[in-house]
Amino acid sequence: MFRSVRGMKDLYGREAEKYDFICNKFRSIGERYGFEMIYTPLLEYTDVFSRSIGDETDVVSKEMYSFLDKGDESVTLRPEGTAGAIRAIVCEHLDQFLPVKVMYCGEMFRYDRPQKGRFRQFRQFGIEWIEEKNPYTDAITIAIAVDCIQSIGLFDFKVLINSLGDEETRENYTKAIVKYLSRHEDMLSIESQARLKKNPLRILDSKNNQDIEICSMAPIFIDYLSKEARLYFNKVCSLLEDYGINYEINHFLVRGLDYYSHTAFEIQSTSSSYRDALGGGGRYDRLLSVFGGQDVSGIGFAIGIERLMILMDSLFVQKNRRKIAVIPVSETENSFAFSVFRNLQECELPVEFIHHGNLSKKMKIADRLGCNIAILLGENEIQDKTATVKFMNSCDAAMKTKIIKLDDIINFLRCN
Ligand code: AMP
């Protein structure tokens, strides 16, 4: 038997439907905030990731699918969306006119240890917003991420934020953390000992328990913020309060990638069925210039779709999707019902024509096809120029069935 590659799943049926539903929902939220889709290659030259994400990060040092192509060039399946999107923005000179607001949705690849909510091929929705740095953009970006997650009926999560400050902040903080960690060097994991010399901030992402304990007593970023960075962070926090977004400041949130500065944030599930990060992002001051673009800042986030699919109520898609079945009660009404079906299709309503078998079989087919509204057309309806509309998933008896005049049916369906 053949099988799919470990950590890479086939997506079909209800799961594929969930995925499409989430992507479409997020895209429409992105559009509402003025973002346009960008499609970048799945494969990039390896240095697109290593130079931006950072050689010392877990993603680059352990998790990338990199190989030499037939021309001996080192290429990598994208492990995240930001580096490729920024590379494209610079290559295509999109940064000549600001702001640039792009969003993406698609496959990412990381050689991670597969487990619940962690795959080797997974999908992310993300946005990147390039514009002169200002705290409003940071607050709106976090609000978009929150909007996305709430739009699919998920409310059990918390927003963590931190500020990694500007370059001055990071220089001062790095000195302080090296001083602190050097005192505990012997107790650090071998990997963290090596990172102490090369990229000490990455020790804060270590998954090693002993490292985590040592880091919990380390100096915190917020005490090293420059005056400017502190004012900036305070403003972001007060704007989040204006939005009514609850957040927690997490002093050790550095996120796993090197390019962040100022605001970093993460959204974590608090549901009992799955607790882990659902998404995260932050500001990057130098990423465009790494790719030879303008010296302008940007901010973005990525949300992992598979984790949302675990948490999302399996009926959510059905409840929120509208698919209509036009059903003649008996064969006699077939041709009349067919003309109603054609009319609804012409009005761009999602509709199926179901005419096989008796009424109960037709209702079952409609259910299997995922229809949630059935339009029944029998002898009486045709005579009265009406349709019986059944809401198939409604538990409310009063809402279950309605008689609607055929002349009003399109308006009714557009509004329901
Ligand atoms: P990151 O790009 O590491 O900030 O990840 C952003 C989001 O992508 C995370 O919060 C997860 O929801 C999701 N994610 C990251 N790695 C994986 C993975 N290996 N499998 C599934 N989802 C992932």
Short mmCIF file of N, CA, C and O and ligand atoms in Angstrom, two decimals, residues 59 63 79-82 104 108-113 115 117-124 255-257 259-260 265-267 274 276-281 301-308, ligand 1:
data_model
loop_
_atom_site.label_atom_id
_atom_site.label_comp_id
_atom_site.label_asym_id
_atom_site.label_seq_id
_atom_site.Cartn_x
_atom_site.Cartn_y
_atom_site.Cartn_z
N VAL A 59 13.22 26.98 13.14
CA VAL A 59 12.66 26.80 11.80
C VAL A 59 13.79 26.59 10.79
O VAL A 59 13.77 25.63 10.00
N GLU A 63 14.08 22.66 10.80
CA GLU A 63 12.77 22.25 10.28
C GLU A 63 12.57 22.45 8.78
O GLU A 63 11.51 22.13 8.26
N PRO A 79 8.66 27.50 4.77
CA PRO A 79 8.20 27.11 6.11
C PRO A 79 7.25 28.14 6.71
O PRO A 79 6.64 27.89 7.74
N GLU A 80 7.15 29.30 6.09
CA GLU A 80 6.25 30.36 6.58
C GLU A 80 6.03 31.33 5.42
O GLU A 80 6.70 31.23 4.38
N GLY A 81 5.09 32.26 5.59
CA GLY A 81 4.68 33.07 4.45
C GLY A 81 5.33 34.43 4.33
O GLY A 81 5.39 35.01 3.25
N THR A 82 5.85 34.96 5.47
CA THR A 82 6.30 36.36 5.45
C THR A 82 7.52 36.57 4.54
O THR A 82 7.52 37.49 3.71
N TYR A 104 -2.27 36.15 2.26
CA TYR A 104 -2.03 34.87 1.58
C TYR A 104 -2.72 33.76 2.36
O TYR A 104 -3.05 33.91 3.54
N MET A 108 2.43 25.42 4.01
CA MET A 108 3.77 25.65 4.56
C MET A 108 4.34 24.27 4.92
O MET A 108 3.57 23.34 5.16
N PHE A 109 5.66 24.18 4.98
CA PHE A 109 6.29 22.88 5.23
C PHE A 109 7.35 23.01 6.32
O PHE A 109 8.24 23.86 6.21
N ARG A 110 7.23 22.20 7.36
CA ARG A 110 8.26 22.20 8.41
C ARG A 110 8.50 20.77 8.85
O ARG A 110 7.53 20.04 9.11
N TYR A 111 9.77 20.40 8.99
CA TYR A 111 10.08 19.05 9.43
C TYR A 111 9.97 19.02 10.96
O TYR A 111 10.95 18.96 11.68
N ASP A 112 8.71 19.12 11.41
CA ASP A 112 8.38 19.13 12.84
C ASP A 112 8.05 17.71 13.26
O ASP A 112 7.80 16.86 12.41
N ARG A 113 7.96 17.45 14.57
CA ARG A 113 7.53 16.12 15.03
C ARG A 113 6.00 16.09 14.99
O ARG A 113 5.35 16.83 15.72
N GLN A 115 2.20 15.60 15.60
CA GLN A 115 1.34 15.33 16.76
C GLN A 115 0.06 16.13 16.53
O GLN A 115 -0.07 16.79 15.49
N GLY A 117 -2.35 18.76 15.93
CA GLY A 117 -2.17 20.19 15.62
C GLY A 117 -0.80 20.55 15.10
O GLY A 117 -0.47 21.73 14.95
N ARG A 118 0.05 19.55 14.87
CA ARG A 118 1.40 19.84 14.35
C ARG A 118 1.68 18.89 13.20
O ARG A 118 1.67 17.67 13.38
N PHE A 119 1.88 19.45 12.03
CA PHE A 119 2.08 18.63 10.83
C PHE A 119 3.33 19.08 10.10
O PHE A 119 3.92 20.09 10.43
N ARG A 120 3.70 18.27 9.10
CA ARG A 120 4.86 18.67 8.29
C ARG A 120 4.42 19.49 7.09
O ARG A 120 5.18 20.27 6.56
N GLN A 121 3.20 19.23 6.64
CA GLN A 121 2.60 20.16 5.67
C GLN A 121 1.35 20.70 6.35
O GLN A 121 0.50 19.94 6.80
N PHE A 122 1.27 22.02 6.47
CA PHE A 122 0.11 22.62 7.11
C PHE A 122 -0.20 23.92 6.37
O PHE A 122 0.51 24.29 5.44
N ARG A 123 -1.26 24.55 6.78
CA ARG A 123 -1.70 25.73 6.03
C ARG A 123 -1.82 26.94 6.94
O ARG A 123 -2.19 26.80 8.11
N GLN A 124 -1.49 28.07 6.39
CA GLN A 124 -1.60 29.31 7.16
C GLN A 124 -2.33 30.36 6.34
O GLN A 124 -2.19 30.42 5.12
N ARG A 255 8.69 35.07 20.04
CA ARG A 255 8.33 34.40 18.80
C ARG A 255 9.57 33.75 18.20
O ARG A 255 10.68 34.14 18.46
N GLY A 256 9.34 32.70 17.39
CA GLY A 256 10.48 31.87 16.99
C GLY A 256 11.32 32.40 15.83
O GLY A 256 12.15 31.67 15.30
N LEU A 257 11.11 33.63 15.40
CA LEU A 257 11.81 34.09 14.21
C LEU A 257 12.59 35.35 14.54
O LEU A 257 12.19 36.13 15.40
N TYR A 259 13.20 38.13 12.91
CA TYR A 259 13.01 39.44 12.30
C TYR A 259 12.11 40.41 13.07
O TYR A 259 11.89 41.53 12.64
N TYR A 260 11.59 40.00 14.22
CA TYR A 260 10.64 40.89 14.90
C TYR A 260 11.29 42.04 15.66
O TYR A 260 12.38 41.92 16.18
N PHE A 265 3.07 39.43 19.03
CA PHE A 265 1.85 38.93 19.68
C PHE A 265 1.57 37.50 19.28
O PHE A 265 2.06 37.01 18.27
N GLU A 266 0.80 36.85 20.11
CA GLU A 266 0.44 35.46 19.84
C GLU A 266 -0.99 35.26 20.33
O GLU A 266 -1.40 35.84 21.34
N ILE A 267 -1.74 34.44 19.62
CA ILE A 267 -3.09 34.11 20.08
C ILE A 267 -3.07 32.64 20.48
O ILE A 267 -2.68 31.78 19.68
N TYR A 274 -7.92 21.70 23.10
CA TYR A 274 -6.62 21.92 22.46
C TYR A 274 -6.04 23.25 22.94
O TYR A 274 -6.67 24.30 22.79
N ASP A 276 -2.79 25.52 22.46
CA ASP A 276 -1.50 25.83 21.86
C ASP A 276 -1.70 27.13 21.08
O ASP A 276 -2.81 27.67 21.06
N ALA A 277 -0.63 27.58 20.42
CA ALA A 277 -0.76 28.82 19.67
C ALA A 277 -1.63 28.61 18.44
O ALA A 277 -1.49 27.60 17.74
N LEU A 278 -2.56 29.53 18.22
CA LEU A 278 -3.38 29.46 17.01
C LEU A 278 -2.76 30.34 15.92
O LEU A 278 -2.94 30.08 14.73
N GLY A 279 -2.07 31.36 16.35
CA GLY A 279 -1.45 32.25 15.37
C GLY A 279 -0.61 33.27 16.09
O GLY A 279 -0.65 33.37 17.32
N GLY A 280 0.13 34.01 15.31
CA GLY A 280 0.95 35.04 15.94
C GLY A 280 1.62 35.87 14.88
O GLY A 280 1.57 35.56 13.68
N GLY A 281 2.23 36.94 15.34
CA GLY A 281 2.90 37.81 14.39
C GLY A 281 3.58 38.94 15.10
O GLY A 281 3.80 38.90 16.31
N PHE A 301 0.85 38.82 10.47
CA PHE A 301 0.61 37.67 11.33
C PHE A 301 0.29 36.46 10.46
O PHE A 301 0.01 36.61 9.26
N ALA A 302 0.38 35.29 11.07
CA ALA A 302 -0.05 34.07 10.39
C ALA A 302 -0.88 33.26 11.38
O ALA A 302 -0.55 33.19 12.56
N ILE A 303 -1.97 32.69 10.86
CA ILE A 303 -2.82 31.83 11.69
C ILE A 303 -2.78 30.43 11.08
O ILE A 303 -2.87 30.27 9.87
N GLY A 304 -2.59 29.43 11.94
CA GLY A 304 -2.53 28.05 11.44
C GLY A 304 -3.94 27.49 11.28
O GLY A 304 -4.72 27.45 12.24
N ILE A 305 -4.27 27.08 10.07
CA ILE A 305 -5.67 26.68 9.79
C ILE A 305 -6.00 25.32 10.42
O ILE A 305 -7.10 25.12 10.93
N GLU A 306 -5.04 24.37 10.40
CA GLU A 306 -5.34 23.03 10.94
C GLU A 306 -5.77 23.11 12.40
O GLU A 306 -6.66 22.39 12.83
N ARG A 307 -5.13 24.00 13.15
CA ARG A 307 -5.47 24.09 14.59
C ARG A 307 -6.88 24.63 14.76
O ARG A 307 -7.61 24.23 15.66
N LEU A 308 -7.29 25.54 13.88
CA LEU A 308 -8.66 26.05 13.96
C LEU A 308 -9.64 24.96 13.59
O LEU A 308 -10.73 24.86 14.14
P1 AMP B 1 4.64 30.64 13.20
O1 AMP B 1 4.84 30.89 11.73
O2 AMP B 1 5.61 29.65 13.78
O3 AMP B 1 4.50 31.89 13.97
O4 AMP B 1 3.24 29.90 13.33
C1 AMP B 1 2.01 30.56 13.17
C2 AMP B 1 0.92 29.54 13.38
O5 AMP B 1 1.02 28.50 12.40
C3 AMP B 1 1.00 28.81 14.70
O6 AMP B 1 0.40 29.54 15.72
C4 AMP B 1 0.25 27.53 14.39
O7 AMP B 1 -1.14 27.76 14.47
C5 AMP B 1 0.61 27.27 12.95
N1 AMP B 1 1.69 26.26 12.86
C6 AMP B 1 3.02 26.45 13.01
N2 AMP B 1 3.69 25.29 12.84
C7 AMP B 1 2.76 24.34 12.56
C8 AMP B 1 2.80 22.95 12.28
N3 AMP B 1 3.95 22.29 12.21
N4 AMP B 1 1.63 22.30 12.07
C9 AMP B 1 0.44 22.96 12.11
N5 AMP B 1 0.34 24.28 12.36
C10 AMP B 1 1.47 24.97 12.59
#
